[in-house]
PDB file of C-alpha atoms in Angstrom:
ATOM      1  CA  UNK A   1       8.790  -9.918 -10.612  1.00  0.00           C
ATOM      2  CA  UNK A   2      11.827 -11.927 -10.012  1.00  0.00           C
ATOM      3  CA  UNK A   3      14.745 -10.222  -8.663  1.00  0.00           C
ATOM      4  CA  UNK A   4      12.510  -7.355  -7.680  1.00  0.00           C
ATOM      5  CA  UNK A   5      14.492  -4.255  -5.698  1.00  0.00           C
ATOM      6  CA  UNK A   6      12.375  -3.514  -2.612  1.00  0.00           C
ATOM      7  CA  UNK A   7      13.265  -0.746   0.097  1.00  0.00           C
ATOM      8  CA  UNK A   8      12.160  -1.225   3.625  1.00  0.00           C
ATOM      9  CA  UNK A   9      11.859   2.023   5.496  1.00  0.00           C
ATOM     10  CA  UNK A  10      10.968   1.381   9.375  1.00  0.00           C
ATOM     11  CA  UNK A  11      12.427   2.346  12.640  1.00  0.00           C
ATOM     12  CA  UNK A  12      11.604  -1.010  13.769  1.00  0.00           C
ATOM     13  CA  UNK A  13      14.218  -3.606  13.116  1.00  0.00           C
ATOM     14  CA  UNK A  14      11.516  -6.465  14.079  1.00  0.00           C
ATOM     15  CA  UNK A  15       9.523  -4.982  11.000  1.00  0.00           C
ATOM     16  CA  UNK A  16      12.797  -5.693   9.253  1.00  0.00           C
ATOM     17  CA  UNK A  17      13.315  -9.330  10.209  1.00  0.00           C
ATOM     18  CA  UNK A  18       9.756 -10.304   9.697  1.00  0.00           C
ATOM     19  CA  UNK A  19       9.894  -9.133   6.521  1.00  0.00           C
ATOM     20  CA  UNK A  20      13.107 -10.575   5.535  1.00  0.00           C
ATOM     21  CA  UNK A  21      12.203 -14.181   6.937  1.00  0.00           C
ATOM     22  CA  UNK A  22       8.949 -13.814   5.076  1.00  0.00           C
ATOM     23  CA  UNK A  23      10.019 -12.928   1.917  1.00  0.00           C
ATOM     24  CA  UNK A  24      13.364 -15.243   1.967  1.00  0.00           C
ATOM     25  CA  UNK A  25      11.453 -17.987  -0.338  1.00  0.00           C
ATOM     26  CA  UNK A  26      11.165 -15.413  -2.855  1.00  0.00           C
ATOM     27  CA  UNK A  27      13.211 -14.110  -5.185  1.00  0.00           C
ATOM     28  CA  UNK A  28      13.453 -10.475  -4.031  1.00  0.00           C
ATOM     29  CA  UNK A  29      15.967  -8.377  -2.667  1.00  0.00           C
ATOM     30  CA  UNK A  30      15.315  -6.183   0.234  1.00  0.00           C
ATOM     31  CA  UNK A  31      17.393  -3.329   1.758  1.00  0.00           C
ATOM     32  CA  UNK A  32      16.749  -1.525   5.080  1.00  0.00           C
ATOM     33  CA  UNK A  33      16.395   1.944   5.862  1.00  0.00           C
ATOM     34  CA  UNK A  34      15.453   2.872   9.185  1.00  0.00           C
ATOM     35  CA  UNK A  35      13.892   6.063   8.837  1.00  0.00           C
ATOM     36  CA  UNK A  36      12.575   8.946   6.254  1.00  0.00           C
ATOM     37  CA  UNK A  37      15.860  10.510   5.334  1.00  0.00           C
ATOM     38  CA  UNK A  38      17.634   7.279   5.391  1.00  0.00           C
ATOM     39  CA  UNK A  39      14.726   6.040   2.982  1.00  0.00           C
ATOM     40  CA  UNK A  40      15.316   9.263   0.533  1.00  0.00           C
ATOM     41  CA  UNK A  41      19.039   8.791   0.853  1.00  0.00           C
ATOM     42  CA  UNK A  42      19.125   4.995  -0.253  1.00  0.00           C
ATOM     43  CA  UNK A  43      16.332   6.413  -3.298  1.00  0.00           C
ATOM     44  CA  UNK A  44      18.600   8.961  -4.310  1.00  0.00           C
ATOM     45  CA  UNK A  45      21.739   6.889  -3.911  1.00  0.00           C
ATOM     46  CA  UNK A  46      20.701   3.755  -5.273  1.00  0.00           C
ATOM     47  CA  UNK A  47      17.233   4.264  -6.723  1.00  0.00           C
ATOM     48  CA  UNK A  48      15.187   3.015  -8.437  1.00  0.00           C
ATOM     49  CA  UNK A  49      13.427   0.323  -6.218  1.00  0.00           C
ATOM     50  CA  UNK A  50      10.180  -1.724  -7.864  1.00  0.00           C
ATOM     51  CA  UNK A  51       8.860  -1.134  -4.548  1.00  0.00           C
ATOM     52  CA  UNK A  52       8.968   0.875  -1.397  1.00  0.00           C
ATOM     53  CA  UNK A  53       7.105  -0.570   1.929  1.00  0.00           C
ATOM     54  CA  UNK A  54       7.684   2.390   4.241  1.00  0.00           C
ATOM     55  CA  UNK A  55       6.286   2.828   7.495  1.00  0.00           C
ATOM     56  CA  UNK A  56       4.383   6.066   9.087  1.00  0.00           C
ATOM     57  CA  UNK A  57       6.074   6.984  12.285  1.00  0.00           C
ATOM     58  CA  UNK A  58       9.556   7.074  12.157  1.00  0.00           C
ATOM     59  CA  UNK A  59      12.131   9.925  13.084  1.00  0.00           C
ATOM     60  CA  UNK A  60      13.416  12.586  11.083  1.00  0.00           C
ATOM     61  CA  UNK A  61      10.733  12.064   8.174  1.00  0.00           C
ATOM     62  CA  UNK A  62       7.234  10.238   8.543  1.00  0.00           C
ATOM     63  CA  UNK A  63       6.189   7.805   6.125  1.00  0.00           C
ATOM     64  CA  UNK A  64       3.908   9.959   4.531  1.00  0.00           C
ATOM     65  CA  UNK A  65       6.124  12.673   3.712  1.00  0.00           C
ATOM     66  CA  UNK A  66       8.272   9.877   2.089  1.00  0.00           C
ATOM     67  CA  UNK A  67       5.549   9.336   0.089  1.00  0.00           C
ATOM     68  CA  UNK A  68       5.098  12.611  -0.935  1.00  0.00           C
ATOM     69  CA  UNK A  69       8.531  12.803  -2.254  1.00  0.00           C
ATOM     70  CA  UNK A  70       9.285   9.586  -3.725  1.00  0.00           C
ATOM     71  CA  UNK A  71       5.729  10.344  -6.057  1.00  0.00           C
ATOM     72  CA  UNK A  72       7.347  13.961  -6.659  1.00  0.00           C
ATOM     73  CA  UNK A  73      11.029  11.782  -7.794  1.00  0.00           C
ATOM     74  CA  UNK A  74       9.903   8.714  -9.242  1.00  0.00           C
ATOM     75  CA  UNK A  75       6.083   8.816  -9.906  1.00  0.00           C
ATOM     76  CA  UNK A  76       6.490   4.882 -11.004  1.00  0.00           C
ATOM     77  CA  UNK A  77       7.434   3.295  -7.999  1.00  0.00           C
ATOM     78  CA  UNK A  78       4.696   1.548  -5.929  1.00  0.00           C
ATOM     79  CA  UNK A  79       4.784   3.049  -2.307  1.00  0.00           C
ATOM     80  CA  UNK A  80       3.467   0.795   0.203  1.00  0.00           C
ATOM     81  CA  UNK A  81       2.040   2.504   3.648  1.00  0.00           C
ATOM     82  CA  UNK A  82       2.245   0.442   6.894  1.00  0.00           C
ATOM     83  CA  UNK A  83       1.467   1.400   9.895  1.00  0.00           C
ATOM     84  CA  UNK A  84      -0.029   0.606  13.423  1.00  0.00           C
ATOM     85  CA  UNK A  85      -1.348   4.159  13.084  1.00  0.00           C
ATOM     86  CA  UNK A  86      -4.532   3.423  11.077  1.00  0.00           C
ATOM     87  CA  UNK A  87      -6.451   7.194  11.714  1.00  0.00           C
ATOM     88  CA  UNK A  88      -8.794   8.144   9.119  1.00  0.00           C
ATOM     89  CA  UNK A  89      -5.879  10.927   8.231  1.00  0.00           C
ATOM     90  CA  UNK A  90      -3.734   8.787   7.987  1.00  0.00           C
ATOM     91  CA  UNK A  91      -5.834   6.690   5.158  1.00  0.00           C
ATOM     92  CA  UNK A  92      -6.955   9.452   3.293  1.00  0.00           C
ATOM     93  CA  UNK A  93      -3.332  10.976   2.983  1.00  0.00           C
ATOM     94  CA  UNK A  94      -1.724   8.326   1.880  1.00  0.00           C
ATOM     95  CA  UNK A  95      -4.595   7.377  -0.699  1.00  0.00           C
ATOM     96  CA  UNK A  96      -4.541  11.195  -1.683  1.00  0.00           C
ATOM     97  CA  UNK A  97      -0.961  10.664  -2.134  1.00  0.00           C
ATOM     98  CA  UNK A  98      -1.100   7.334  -4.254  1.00  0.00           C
ATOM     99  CA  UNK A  99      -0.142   4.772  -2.313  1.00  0.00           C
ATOM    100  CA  UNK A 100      -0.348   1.417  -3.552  1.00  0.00           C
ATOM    101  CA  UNK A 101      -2.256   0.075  -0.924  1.00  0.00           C
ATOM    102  CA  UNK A 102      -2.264   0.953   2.979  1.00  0.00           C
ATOM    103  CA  UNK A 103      -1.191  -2.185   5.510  1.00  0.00           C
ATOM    104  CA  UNK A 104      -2.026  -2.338   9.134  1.00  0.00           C
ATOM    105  CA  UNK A 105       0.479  -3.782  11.522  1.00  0.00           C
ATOM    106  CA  UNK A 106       0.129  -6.363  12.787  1.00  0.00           C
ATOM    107  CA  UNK A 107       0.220  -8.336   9.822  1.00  0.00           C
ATOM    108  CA  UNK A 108       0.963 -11.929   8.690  1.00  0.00           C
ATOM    109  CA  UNK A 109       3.641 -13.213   6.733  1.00  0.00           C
ATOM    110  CA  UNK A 110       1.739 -14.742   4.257  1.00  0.00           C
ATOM    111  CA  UNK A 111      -0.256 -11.283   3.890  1.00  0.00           C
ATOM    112  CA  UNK A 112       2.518  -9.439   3.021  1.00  0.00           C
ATOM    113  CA  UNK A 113       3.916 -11.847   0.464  1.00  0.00           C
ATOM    114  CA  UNK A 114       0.795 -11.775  -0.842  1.00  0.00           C
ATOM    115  CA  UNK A 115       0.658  -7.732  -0.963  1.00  0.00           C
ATOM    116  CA  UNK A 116       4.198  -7.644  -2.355  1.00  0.00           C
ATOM    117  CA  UNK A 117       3.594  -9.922  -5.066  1.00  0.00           C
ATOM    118  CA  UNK A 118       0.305  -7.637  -6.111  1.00  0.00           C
ATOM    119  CA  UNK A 119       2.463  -4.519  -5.738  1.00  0.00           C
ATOM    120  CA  UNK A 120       4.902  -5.839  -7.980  1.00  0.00           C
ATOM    121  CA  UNK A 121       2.723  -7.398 -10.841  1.00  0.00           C
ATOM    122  CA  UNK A 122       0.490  -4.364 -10.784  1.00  0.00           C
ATOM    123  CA  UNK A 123       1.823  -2.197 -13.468  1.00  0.00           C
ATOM    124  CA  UNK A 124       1.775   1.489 -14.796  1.00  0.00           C
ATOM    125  CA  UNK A 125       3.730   2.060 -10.993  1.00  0.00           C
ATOM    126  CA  UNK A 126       0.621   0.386  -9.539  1.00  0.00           C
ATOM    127  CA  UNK A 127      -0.711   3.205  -7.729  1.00  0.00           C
ATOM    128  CA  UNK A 128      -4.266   3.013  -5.881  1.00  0.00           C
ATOM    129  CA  UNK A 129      -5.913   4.960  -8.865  1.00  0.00           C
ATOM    130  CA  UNK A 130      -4.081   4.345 -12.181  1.00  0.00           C
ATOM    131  CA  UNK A 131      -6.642   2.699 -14.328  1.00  0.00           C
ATOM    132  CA  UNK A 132      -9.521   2.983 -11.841  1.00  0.00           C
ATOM    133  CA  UNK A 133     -10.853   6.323 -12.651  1.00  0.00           C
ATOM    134  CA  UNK A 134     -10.036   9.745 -11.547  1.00  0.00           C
ATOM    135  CA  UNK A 135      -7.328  10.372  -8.800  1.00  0.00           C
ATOM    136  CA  UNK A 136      -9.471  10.470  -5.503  1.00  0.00           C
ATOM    137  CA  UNK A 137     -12.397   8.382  -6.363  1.00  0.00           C
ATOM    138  CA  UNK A 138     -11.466   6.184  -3.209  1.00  0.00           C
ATOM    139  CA  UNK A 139     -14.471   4.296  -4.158  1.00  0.00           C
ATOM    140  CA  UNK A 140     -12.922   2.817  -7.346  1.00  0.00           C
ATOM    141  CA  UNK A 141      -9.742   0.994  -5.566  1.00  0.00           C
ATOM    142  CA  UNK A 142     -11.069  -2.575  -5.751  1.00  0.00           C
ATOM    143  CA  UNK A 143      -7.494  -4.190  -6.642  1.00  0.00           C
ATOM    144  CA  UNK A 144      -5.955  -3.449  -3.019  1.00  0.00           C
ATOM    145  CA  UNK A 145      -7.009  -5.111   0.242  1.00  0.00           C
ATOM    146  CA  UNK A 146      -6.795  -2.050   3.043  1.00  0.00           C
ATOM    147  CA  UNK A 147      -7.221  -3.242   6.393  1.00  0.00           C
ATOM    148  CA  UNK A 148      -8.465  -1.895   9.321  1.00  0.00           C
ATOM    149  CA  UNK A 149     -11.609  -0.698  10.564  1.00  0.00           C
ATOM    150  CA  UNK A 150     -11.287   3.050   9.495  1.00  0.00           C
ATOM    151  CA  UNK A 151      -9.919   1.859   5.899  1.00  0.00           C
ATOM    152  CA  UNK A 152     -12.840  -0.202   5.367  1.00  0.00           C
ATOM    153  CA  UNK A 153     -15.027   2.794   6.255  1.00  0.00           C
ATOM    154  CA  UNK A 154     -13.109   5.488   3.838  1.00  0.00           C
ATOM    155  CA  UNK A 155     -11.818   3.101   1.160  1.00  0.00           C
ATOM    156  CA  UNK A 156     -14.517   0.799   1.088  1.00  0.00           C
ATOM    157  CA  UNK A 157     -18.004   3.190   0.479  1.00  0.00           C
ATOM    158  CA  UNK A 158     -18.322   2.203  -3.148  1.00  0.00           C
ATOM    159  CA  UNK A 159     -17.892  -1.396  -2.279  1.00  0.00           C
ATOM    160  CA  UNK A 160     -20.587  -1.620   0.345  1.00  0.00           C
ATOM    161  CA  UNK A 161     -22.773  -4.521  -0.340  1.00  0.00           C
ATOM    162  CA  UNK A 162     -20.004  -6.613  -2.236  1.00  0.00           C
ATOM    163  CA  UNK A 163     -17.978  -9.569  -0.918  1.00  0.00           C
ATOM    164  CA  UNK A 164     -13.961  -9.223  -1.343  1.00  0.00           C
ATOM    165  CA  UNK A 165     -14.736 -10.601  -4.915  1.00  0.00           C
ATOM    166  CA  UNK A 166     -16.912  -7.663  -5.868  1.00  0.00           C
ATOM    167  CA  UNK A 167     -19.442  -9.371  -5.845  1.00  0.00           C
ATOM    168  CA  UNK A 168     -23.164  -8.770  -4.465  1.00  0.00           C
ATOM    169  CA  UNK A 169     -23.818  -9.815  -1.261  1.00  0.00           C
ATOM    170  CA  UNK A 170     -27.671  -8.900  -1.051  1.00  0.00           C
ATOM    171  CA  UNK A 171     -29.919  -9.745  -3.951  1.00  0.00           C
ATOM    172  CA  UNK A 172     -30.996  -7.423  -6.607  1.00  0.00           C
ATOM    173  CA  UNK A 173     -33.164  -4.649  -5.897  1.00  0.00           C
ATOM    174  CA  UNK A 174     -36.764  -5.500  -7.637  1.00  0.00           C
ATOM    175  CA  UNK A 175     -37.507  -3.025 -10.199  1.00  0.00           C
ATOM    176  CA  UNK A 176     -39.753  -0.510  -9.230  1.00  0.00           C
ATOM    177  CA  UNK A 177     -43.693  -0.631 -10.310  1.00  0.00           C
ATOM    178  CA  UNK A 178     -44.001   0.610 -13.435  1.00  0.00           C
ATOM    179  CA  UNK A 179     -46.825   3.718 -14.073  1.00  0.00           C
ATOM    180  CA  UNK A 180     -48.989   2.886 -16.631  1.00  0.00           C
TER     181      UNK A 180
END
């Protein structure tokens, strides 16, 4: 999406120049907030963004209560959680709170060029769920790439067995005898 709005919402200003020195090839615009209320402030004041990237711990309001009330404000913008904090509450909070996609830090530049451009081309507000089935089937998110060891273990139960295609990674079951 060329000249795509895109709010950054991190306490860390490193977080801020990675992402802007990733990103500069492309033709985005990103604006800083460095934490919660700043982030709701900015949405309020200058909403609406085609994306949010918003991280989990920051002061004043986590990441995930950001979430919360961006998806309460403006159901159709794609929220993406990053976050060194990759708990299994974490994951299924912001997943239960339609996230895009969840991101572990550390990440690399090319990753999250990658991730942005999905986020943005994904439409309907591109949440983890929206043409996948029922809100909380975890099982049917197959167009986001969490990371992490604890994400692969929530997020990724209904994929077991498939390559990052989707594809099979063990033959076919045989078919079972048949009774005459």
């Amino acid at each position: 999406m060329p000249d795509a709005r895109i709010l950054v919402v991190d306490d860390d200003p490193d977080i801020h120049d990675l992402l802007a020195i990733s990103t500069k090839e492309m033709p985005w615009r990103l604006e800083s907030a460095y934490d919660g209320l700043e982030g709701l402030s900015r949405l309020t004041e200058n909403g609406p963004y085609d994306l949010v990237l918003t991280d989990i711990g920051m002061p004043r309001l986590d990441g995930l209560d950001l979430l919360e009330r961006i998806h309460q404000s403006s159901p159709a913008t794609p929220v993406v959680v990053m976050t060194a904090q990759n708990t299994p509450d974490n994951i299924v909070r912001a997943i239960r709170d339609k996230a895009f996609t969840y991101f572990s830090k550390p990440f690399s530049p090319d990753a999250v060029v990658e991730m942005i451009s999905r986020a943005l081309e994904t439409p309907c507000g591109g949440d983890l769920h929206h043409g996948h089935g029922k809100a909380g089937e975890v099982g049917l998110v197959d167009h986001t790439e969490v990371t992490g060891t604890e994400a692969r273990m929530i997020a990724g139960h209904a994929r077991a067995g498939r390559d990052d295609r989707g594809e099979g990674k063990h033959p076919p079951s045989p078919d079972p005898p048949k009774k005459d």
